[in-house]
Coordinates of C-alpha atoms and ligand atoms in Angstrom, one line a residue:
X1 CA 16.5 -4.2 5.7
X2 CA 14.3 -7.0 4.3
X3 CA 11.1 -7.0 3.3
X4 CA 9.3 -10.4 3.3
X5 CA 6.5 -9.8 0.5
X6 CA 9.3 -9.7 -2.8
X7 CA 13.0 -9.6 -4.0
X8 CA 13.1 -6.0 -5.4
X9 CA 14.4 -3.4 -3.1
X10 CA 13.0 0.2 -2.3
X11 CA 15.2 3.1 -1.8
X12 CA 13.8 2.9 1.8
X13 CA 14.6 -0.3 1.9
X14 CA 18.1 -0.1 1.2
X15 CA 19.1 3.0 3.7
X16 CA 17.1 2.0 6.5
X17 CA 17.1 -0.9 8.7
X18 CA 14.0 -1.5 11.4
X19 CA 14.1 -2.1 14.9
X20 CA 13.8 -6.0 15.4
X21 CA 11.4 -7.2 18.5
X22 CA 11.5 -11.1 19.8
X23 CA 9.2 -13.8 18.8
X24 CA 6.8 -13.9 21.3
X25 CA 7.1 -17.0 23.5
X26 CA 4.6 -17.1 25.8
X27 CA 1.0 -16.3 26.3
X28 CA 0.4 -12.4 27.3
X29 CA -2.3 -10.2 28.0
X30 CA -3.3 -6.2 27.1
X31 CA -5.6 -3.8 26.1
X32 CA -5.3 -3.7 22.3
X33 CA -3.4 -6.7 20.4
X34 CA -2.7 -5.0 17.1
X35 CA -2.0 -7.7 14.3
X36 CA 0.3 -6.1 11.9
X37 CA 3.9 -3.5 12.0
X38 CA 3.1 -1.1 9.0
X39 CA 2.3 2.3 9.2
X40 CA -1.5 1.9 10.1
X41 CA -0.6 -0.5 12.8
X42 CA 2.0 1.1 14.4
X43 CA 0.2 4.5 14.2
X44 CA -2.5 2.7 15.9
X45 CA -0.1 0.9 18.6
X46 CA 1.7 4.4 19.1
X47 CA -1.6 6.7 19.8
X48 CA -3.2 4.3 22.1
X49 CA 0.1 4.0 24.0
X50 CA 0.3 7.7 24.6
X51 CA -3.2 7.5 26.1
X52 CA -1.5 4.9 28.8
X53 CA -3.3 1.7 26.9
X54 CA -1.0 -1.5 26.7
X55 CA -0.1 -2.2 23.5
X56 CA 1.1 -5.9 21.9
X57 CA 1.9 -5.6 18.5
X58 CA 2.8 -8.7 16.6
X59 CA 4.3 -9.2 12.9
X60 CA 4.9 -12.7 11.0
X61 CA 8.4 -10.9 9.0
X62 CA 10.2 -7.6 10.1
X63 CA 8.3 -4.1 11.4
X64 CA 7.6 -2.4 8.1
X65 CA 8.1 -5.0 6.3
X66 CA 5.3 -5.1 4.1
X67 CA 4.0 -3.0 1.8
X68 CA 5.0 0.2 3.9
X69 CA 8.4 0.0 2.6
X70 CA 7.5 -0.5 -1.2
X71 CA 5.4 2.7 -0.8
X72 CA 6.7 5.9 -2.2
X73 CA 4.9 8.1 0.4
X74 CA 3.7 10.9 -0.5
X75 CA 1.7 12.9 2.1
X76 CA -1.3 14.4 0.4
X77 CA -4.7 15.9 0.9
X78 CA -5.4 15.9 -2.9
X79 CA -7.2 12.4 -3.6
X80 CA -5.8 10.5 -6.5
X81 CA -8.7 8.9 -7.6
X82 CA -9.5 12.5 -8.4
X83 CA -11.5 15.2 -6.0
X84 CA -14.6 15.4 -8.4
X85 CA -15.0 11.0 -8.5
X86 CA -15.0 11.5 -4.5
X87 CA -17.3 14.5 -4.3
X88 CA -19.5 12.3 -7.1
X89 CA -19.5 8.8 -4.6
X90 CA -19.6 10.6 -1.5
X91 CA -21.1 13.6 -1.6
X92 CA -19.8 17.2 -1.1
X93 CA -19.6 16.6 2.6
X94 CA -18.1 13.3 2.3
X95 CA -14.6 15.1 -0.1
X96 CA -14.7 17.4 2.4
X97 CA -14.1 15.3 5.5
X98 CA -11.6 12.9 3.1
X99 CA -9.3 16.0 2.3
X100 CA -9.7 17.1 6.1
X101 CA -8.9 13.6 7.6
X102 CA -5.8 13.3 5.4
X103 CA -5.0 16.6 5.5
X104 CA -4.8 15.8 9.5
X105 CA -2.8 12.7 8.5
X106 CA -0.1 14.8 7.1
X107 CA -0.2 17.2 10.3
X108 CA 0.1 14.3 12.7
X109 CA 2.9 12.7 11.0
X110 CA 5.3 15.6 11.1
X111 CA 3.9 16.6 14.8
X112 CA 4.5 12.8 16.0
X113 CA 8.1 13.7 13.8
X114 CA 8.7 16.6 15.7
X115 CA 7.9 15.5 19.1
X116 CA 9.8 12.1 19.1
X117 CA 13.0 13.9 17.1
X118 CA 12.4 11.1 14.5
X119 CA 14.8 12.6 11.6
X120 CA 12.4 10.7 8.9
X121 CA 13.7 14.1 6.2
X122 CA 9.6 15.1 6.2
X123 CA 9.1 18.0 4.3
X124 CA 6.5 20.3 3.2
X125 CA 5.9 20.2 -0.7
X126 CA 3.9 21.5 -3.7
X127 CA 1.8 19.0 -5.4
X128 CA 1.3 19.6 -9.0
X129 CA -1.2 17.6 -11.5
X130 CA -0.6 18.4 -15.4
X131 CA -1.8 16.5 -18.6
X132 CA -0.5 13.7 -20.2
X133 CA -1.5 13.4 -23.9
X134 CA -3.7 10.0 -23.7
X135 CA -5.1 11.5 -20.4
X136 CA -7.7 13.2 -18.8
X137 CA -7.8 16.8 -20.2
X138 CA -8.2 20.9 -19.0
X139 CA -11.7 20.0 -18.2
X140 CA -11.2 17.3 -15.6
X141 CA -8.2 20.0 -14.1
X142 CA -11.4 22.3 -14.1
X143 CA -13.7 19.9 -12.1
X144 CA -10.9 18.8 -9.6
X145 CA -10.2 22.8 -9.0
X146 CA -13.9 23.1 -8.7
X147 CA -14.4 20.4 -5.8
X148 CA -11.5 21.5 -4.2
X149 CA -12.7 25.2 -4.1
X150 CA -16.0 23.6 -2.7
X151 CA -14.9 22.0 -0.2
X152 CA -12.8 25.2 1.5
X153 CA -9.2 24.2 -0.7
X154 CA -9.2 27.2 -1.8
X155 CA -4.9 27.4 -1.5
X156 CA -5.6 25.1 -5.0
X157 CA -4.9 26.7 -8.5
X158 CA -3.8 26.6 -11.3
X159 CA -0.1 27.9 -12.4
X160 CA 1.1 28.2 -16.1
X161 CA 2.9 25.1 -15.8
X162 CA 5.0 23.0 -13.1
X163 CA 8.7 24.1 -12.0
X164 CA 10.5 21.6 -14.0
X165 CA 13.7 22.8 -16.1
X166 CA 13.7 20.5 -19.2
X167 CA 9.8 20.2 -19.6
X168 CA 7.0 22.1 -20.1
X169 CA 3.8 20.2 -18.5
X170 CA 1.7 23.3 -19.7
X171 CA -0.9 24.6 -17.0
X172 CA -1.5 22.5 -14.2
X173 CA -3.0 22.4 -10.8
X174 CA -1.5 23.2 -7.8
X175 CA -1.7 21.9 -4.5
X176 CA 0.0 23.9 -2.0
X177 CA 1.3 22.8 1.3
X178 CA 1.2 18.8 0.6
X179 CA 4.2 16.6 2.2
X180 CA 6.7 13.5 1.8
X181 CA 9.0 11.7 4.5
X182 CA 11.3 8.4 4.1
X183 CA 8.6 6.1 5.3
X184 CA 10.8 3.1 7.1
X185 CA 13.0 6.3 9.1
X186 CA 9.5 6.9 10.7
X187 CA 8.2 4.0 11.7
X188 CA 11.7 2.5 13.1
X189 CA 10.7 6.2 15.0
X190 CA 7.6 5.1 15.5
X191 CA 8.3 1.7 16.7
X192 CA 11.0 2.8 19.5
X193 CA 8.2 5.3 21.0
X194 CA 5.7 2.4 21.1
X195 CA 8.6 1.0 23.2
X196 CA 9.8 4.1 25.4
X197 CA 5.3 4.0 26.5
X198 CA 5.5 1.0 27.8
X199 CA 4.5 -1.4 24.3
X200 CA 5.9 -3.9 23.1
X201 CA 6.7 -5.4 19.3
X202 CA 6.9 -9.0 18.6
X203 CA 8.4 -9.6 15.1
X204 CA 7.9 -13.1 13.7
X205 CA 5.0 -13.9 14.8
X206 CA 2.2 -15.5 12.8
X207 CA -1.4 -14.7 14.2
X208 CA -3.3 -17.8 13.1
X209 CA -6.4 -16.9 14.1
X210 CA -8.7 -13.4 15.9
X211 CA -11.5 -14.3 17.6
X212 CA -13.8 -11.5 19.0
X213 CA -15.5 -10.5 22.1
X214 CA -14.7 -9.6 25.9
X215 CA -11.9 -10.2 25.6
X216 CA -11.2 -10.5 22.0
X217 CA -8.2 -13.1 21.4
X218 CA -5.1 -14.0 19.0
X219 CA -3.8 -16.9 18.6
X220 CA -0.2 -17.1 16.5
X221 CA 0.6 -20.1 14.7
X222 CA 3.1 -20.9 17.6
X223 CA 0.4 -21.8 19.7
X224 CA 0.5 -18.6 21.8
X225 CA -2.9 -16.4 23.1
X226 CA -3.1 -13.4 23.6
X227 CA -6.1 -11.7 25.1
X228 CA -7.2 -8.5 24.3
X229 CA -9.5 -5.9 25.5
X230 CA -9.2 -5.2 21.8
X231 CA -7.7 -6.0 18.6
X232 CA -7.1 -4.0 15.9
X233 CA -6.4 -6.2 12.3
X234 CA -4.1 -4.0 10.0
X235 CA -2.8 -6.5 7.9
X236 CA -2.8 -4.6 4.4
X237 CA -5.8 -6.7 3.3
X238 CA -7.8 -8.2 6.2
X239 CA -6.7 -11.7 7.1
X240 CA -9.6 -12.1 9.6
X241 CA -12.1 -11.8 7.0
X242 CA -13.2 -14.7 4.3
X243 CA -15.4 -12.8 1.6
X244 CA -17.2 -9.8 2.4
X245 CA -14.0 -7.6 2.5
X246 CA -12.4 -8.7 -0.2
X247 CA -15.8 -8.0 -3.1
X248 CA -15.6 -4.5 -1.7
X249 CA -12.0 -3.7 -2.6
X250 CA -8.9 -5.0 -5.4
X251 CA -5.3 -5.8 -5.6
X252 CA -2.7 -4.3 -7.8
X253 CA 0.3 -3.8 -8.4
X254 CA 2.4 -0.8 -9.4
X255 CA 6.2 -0.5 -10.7
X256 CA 8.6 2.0 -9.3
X257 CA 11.7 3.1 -10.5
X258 CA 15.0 5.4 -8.6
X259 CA 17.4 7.1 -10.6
X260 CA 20.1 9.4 -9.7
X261 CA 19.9 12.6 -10.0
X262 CA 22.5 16.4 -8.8
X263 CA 20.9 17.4 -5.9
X264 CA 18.6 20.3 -7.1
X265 CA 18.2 20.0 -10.2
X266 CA 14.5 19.2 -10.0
X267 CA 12.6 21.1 -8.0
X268 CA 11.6 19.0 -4.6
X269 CA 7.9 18.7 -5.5
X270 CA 5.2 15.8 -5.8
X271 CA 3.8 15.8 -9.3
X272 CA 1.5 13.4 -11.0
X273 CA -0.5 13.1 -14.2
X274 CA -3.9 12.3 -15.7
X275 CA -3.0 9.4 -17.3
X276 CA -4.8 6.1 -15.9
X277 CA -2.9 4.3 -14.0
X278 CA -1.2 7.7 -13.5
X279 CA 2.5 8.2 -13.5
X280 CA 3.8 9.9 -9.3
X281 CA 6.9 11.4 -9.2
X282 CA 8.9 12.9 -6.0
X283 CA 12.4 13.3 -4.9
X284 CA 14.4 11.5 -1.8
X285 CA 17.8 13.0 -0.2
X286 CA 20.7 10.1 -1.4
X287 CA 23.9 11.7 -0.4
X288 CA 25.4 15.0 -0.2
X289 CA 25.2 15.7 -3.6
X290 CA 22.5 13.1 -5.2
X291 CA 19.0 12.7 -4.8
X292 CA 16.6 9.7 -6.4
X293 CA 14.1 10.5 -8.9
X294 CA 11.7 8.2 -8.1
X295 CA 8.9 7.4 -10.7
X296 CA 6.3 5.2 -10.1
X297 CA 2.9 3.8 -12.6
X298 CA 2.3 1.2 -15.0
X299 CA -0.4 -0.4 -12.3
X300 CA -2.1 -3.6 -13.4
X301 CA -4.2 -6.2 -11.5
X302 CA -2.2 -8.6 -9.2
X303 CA -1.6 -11.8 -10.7
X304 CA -2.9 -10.9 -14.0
X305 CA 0.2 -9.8 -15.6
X306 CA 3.8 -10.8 -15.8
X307 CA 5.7 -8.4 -17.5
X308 CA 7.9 -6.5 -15.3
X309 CA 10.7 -5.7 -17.8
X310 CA 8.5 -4.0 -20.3
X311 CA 6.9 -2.4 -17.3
X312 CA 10.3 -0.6 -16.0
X313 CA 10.6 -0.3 -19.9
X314 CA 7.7 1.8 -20.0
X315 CA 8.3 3.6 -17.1
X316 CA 12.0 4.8 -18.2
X317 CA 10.7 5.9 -21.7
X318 CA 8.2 8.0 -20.3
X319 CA 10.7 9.4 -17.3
X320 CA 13.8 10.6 -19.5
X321 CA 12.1 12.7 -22.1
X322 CA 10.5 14.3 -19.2
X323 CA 13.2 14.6 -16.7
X324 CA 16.5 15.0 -18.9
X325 CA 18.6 15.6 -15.0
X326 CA 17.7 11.7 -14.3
X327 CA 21.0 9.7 -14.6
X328 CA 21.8 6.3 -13.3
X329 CA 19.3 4.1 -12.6
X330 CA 19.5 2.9 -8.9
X331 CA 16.4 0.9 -7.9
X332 CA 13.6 -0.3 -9.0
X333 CA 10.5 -2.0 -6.9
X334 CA 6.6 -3.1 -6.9
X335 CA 4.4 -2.6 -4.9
X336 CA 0.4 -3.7 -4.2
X337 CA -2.1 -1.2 -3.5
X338 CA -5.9 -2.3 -2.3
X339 CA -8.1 -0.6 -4.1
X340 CA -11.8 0.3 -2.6
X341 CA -14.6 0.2 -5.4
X342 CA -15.4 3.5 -3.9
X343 CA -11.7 4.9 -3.6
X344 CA -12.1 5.8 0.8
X345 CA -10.1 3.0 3.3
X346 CA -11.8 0.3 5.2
X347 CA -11.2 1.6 8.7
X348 CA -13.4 0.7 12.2
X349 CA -15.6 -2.5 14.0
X350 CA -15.2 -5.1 11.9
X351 CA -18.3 -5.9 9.6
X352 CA -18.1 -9.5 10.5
X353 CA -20.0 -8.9 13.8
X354 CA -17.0 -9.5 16.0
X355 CA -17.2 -7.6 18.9
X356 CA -13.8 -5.8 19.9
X357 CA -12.5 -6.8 16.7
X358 CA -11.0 -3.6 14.2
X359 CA -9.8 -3.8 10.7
X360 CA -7.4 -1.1 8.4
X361 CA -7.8 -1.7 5.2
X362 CA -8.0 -0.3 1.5
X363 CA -5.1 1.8 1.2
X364 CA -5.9 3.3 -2.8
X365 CA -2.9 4.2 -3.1
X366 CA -2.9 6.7 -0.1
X367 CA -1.3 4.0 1.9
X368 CA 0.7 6.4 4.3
X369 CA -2.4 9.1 4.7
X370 CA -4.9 6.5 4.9
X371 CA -2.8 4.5 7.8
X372 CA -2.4 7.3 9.9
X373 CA -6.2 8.1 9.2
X374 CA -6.6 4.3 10.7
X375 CA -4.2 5.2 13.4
X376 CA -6.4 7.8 14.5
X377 CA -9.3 6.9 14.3
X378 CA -9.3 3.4 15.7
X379 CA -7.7 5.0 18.5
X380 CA -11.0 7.1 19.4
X381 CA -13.4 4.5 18.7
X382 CA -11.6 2.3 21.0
X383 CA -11.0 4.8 23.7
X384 CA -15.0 5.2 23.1
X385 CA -14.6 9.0 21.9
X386 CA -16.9 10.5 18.7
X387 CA -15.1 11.3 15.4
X388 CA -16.6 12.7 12.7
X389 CA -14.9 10.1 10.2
X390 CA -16.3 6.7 11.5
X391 CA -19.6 6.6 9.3
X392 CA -17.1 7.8 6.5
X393 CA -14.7 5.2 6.7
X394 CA -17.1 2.4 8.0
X395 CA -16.1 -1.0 6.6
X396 CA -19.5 -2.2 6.9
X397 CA -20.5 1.1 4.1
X398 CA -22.3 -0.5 1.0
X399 CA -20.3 -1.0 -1.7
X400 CA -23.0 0.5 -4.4
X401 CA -21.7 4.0 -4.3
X402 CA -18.9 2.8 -6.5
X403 CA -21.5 -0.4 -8.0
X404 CA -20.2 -0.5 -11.7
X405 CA -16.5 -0.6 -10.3
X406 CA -18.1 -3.5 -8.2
X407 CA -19.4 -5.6 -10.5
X408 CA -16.9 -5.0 -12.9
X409 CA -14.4 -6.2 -10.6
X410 CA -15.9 -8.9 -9.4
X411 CA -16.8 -10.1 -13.1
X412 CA -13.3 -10.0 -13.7
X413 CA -12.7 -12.4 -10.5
X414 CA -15.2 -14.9 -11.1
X415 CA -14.0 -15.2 -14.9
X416 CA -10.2 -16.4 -13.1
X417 CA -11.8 -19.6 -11.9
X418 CA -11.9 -20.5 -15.3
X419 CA -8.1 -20.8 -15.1
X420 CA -8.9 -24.4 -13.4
X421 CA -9.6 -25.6 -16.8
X422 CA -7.0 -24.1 -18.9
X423 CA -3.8 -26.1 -19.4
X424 CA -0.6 -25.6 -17.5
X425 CA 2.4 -23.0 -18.6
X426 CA 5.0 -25.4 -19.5
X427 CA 4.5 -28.9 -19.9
X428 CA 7.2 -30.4 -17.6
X429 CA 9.3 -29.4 -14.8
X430 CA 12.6 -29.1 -17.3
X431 CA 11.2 -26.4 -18.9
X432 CA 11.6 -24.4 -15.6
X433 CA 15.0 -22.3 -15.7
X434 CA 16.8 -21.9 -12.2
X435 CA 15.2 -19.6 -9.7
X436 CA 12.1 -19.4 -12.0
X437 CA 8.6 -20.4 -11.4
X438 CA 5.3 -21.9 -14.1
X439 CA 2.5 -23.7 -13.2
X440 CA 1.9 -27.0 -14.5
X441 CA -1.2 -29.0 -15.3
X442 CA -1.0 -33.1 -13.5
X443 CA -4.3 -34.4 -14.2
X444 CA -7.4 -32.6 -12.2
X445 CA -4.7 -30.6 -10.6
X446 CA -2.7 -27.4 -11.3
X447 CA 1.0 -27.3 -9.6
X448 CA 3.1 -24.3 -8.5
X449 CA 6.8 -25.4 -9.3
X450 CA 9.8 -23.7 -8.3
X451 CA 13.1 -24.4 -9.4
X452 CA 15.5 -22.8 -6.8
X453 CA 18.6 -21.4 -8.1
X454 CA 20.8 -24.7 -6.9
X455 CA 18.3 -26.5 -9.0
X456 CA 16.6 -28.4 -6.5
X457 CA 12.2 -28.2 -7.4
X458 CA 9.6 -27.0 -4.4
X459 CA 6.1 -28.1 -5.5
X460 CA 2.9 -26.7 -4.1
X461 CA -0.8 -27.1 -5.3
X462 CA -1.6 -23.8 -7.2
X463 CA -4.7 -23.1 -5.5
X464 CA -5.2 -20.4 -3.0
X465 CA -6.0 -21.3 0.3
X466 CA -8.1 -18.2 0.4
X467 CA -11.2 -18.9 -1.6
X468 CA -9.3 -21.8 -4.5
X469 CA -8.2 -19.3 -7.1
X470 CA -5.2 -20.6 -9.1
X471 CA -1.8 -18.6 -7.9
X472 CA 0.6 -17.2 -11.0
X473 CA 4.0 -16.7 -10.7
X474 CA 5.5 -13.3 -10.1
X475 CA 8.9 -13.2 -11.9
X476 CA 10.4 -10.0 -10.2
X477 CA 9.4 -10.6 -6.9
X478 CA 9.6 -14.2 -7.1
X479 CA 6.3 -14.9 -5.8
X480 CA 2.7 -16.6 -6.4
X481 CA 0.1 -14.0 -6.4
X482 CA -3.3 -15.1 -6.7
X483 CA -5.3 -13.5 -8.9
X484 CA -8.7 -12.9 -7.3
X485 CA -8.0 -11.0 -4.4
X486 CA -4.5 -10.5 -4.1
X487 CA -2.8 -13.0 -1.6
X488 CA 0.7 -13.1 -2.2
X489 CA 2.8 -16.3 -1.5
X490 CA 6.8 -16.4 -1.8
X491 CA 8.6 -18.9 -4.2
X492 CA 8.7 -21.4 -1.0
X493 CA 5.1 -21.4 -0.5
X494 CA 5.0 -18.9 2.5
X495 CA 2.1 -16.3 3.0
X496 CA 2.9 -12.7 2.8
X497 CA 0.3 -10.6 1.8
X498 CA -3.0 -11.5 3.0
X499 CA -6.5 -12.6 2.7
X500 CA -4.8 -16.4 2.6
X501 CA -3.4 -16.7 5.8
X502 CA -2.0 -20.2 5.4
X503 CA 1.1 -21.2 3.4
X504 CA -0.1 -22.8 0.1
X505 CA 0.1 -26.7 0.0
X506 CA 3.4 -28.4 -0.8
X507 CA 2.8 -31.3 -3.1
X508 CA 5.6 -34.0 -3.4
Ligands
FES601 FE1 -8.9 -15.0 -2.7 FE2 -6.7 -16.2 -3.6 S1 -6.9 -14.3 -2.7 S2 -8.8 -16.8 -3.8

């Protein structure tokens, strides 16, 4: 299948195609209008069907085409940002409703599995957290045991080290009972039982605009309204929301790479280390006899970085000391993850004051947990039932619980205006190789250039239409990506990843 928000291609990606719904071509009218086909959206679209509520969902590029296929889903209670730096922002109650809710997030996916027959090769794992020299040490694996313990985890311990043949992480946590799933399999599952209830999925659709209130409204870029007893906005990164949203939570991206591997010879496990960013490791059926080894880390701020080679460099050097089985390198991929200054999802009434109006958002890197967290939990406030989460996940929650994260990162995005002044990347357009990108400087003005691989240049101003950062150029994925807060552009100038939600400017 194809994803619309880069070039490189998941695993997921490349064995599984998604169910493709019609443009929608005329206006229409139902109880919840849910903007967006990824995993929180179409959790959200499939729960509210099954409680007999028409469901429109709509999606400017294929269903799962964003982020949830770059994902490498795994299904986990244990928080990544660590237990202890929850319990510390939230409170002791607060961990222990996060590990419940995604706890339940795992239990719903492989129900919904089970009772829709979607063969999406879910299976129950061990999760296993060990040191990295560089990394957080045997104290921190003492704190997270200690905050898991507190907060009823008690299946958490340690072991003398992780079932790996080849290497010996020395003692490491455990974390019984956690899961993983081929993501796209799901949700093309997902997507037919929004279907079978009665819903319906309109691919290549562009909602321009979401206005709130009774009823709440979309209106795609076609021209087309739909009206809404509700709609829910689960667009990755809101794109109904100018600032407030987008202080309260970051972009980055994160490298991923596939290799071959005998089927077996590493035990089918999740593991991760202490490092920050941290390197997550899991396993995905190939064949009869192969499986992918797929290793993922080297995170960095989106936009702020263009080094994808000595990324994947990285990456392998740190893999095939560590795993000796991993053979041929099959894939590689990015990804973005939206990172909450306060490491919980953005998930219930939008803050804006929009009545009817719902936003999932803030994945931290729990994107497949946290959007079937969304799924469920929009679904009750929405049906108008209590659940114990809401204050939890509340987008409207001040951001000072994680405050020096929040000024810190919003330092760092005010200091990228300041790339208005600077000169441009190369001085002239013949310094741009085929199907490469640079920004130049003319005059005042900063200009994305793209030199398509027949040669022919596409110009665009370089300043996001989201709040006028200047866009770099991605050279993996072949896209702009802004700096500030993460909108993603492709080479041509089309949105696809949100807060923009307008094409950037071509220039002649
Ligand atoms: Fe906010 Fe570009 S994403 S200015």
């Amino acid at each position: 299948m194809n994803s619309d928000n880069g070039r490189s291609v998941s695993v997921w990606m490349a064995t599984q195609d998604t169910p493709a719904g019609p443009r929608l071509a005329e206006d229409a009218a139902c109880d919840v209008c849910v903007v967006g086909a990824g995993i929180a959206g179409l959790t959200t679209a499939y729960l509210l069907s099954r409680q007999g509520r028409k469901v429109i969902v709509l999606d400017d590029g294929p269903t799962a085409g964003g982020e949830t296929a770059r994902t490498t889903a795994h299904l986990v209670f244990y928080n990544d940002d660590g237990m202890s730096t929850i319990e510390r922002l939230h409170g002791t109650d607060g961990l222990r409703l996060a590990t419940t809710s995604h706890m339940t997030a795992v239990d719903t996916i492989e129900e919904i599995a089970r009772r829709e027959s979607i063969a999406c090769d879910f299976h129950r794992v061990n999760g296993y957290l060990f040191i990295t020299p560089g990394g957080q040490g045997m104290d921190f694996l003492k704190q997270e045991l200690d905050a898991s313990h507190r907060v009823g985890r008690r299946e958490a311990h340690f072991v003398e080290r992780a079932p790996l043949d080849g290497f010996n992480t020395g003692p490491c946590l455990c974390y019984p009972n956690q899961g993983q799933f081929h993501p796209l399999k799901y949700l093309s599952g997902l997507a037919e039982a929004i279907r079978r209830n009665g819903g319906a999925i309109h691919n290549q659709t562009h909602a321009a605009s979401v206005t709130g209130g009774s009823p709440a409204k979309v209106q795609t870029s076609q021209g087309r309204v739909i009206t809404a007893g509700a709609v829910v906005v689960a667009t990755n990164t809101p794109v109904n929301d100018r600032v407030v949203m987008h202080t309260k939570q970051h972009p980055y991206r994160t490298y991923v790479l596939g290799f071959k591997v005998l089927k077996g010879s590493v035990a089918r496990n999740l593991y991760w280390d202490t490092l920050d960013p941290y390197h997550y490791v899991r396993l995905q059926e190939l064949d009869e006899q192969h499986e992918v080894l797929i290793v993922g880390g080297e995170d960095h701020k989106t936009g702020q970085a263009n080094d994808p080679a000595r990324r994947y460099d990285a990456l392998e050097r740190w893999t095939r000391p560590r795993f000796p089985q991993a053979g041929e390198l099959l894939f590689h991929w990015s990804g973005q993850v939206m990172e909450p200054v306060d490491h919980l999802a953005y998930i219930g009434r939008n803050p804006m004051d929009e009545p009817n109006v719902f936003i999932a958002t803030g994945d931290s890197g729990m994107g497949m947990t946290h959007g079937t967290i969304a799924g469920l939990l929009l679904t009750d406030l929405i049906v108008g039932r209590p659940n114990e989460w809401e204050a939890l996940y509340s987008p409207g929650r001040s951001p000072l619980k994680g405050a020096t994260t929040y000024v810190k990162e919003n330092v760092n995005v005010a200091a990228k205006y300041g790339q208005w002044l600077t000169p441009g990347e190369v001085a002239s357009e013949s310094e741009i190789a085929p199907d490469t990108g640079a920004i130049l400087r003319r005059g005042a003005s900063k200009v994305a250039c793209y030199r398509d691989s027949q040669g022919q240049l596409h110009q665009f101003t370089a300043v996001c239409p989201h709040l006028q950062c200047i866009v770099s150029w991605n050279g993996l994925e072949r896209s702009w990506d802004c700096p500030c807060h993460g909108s993603r552009f492709d080479a041509l100038g089309k949105v696809v990843n949100g807060p923009a939600n307008t094409n950037l400017e071509p220039m002649g």
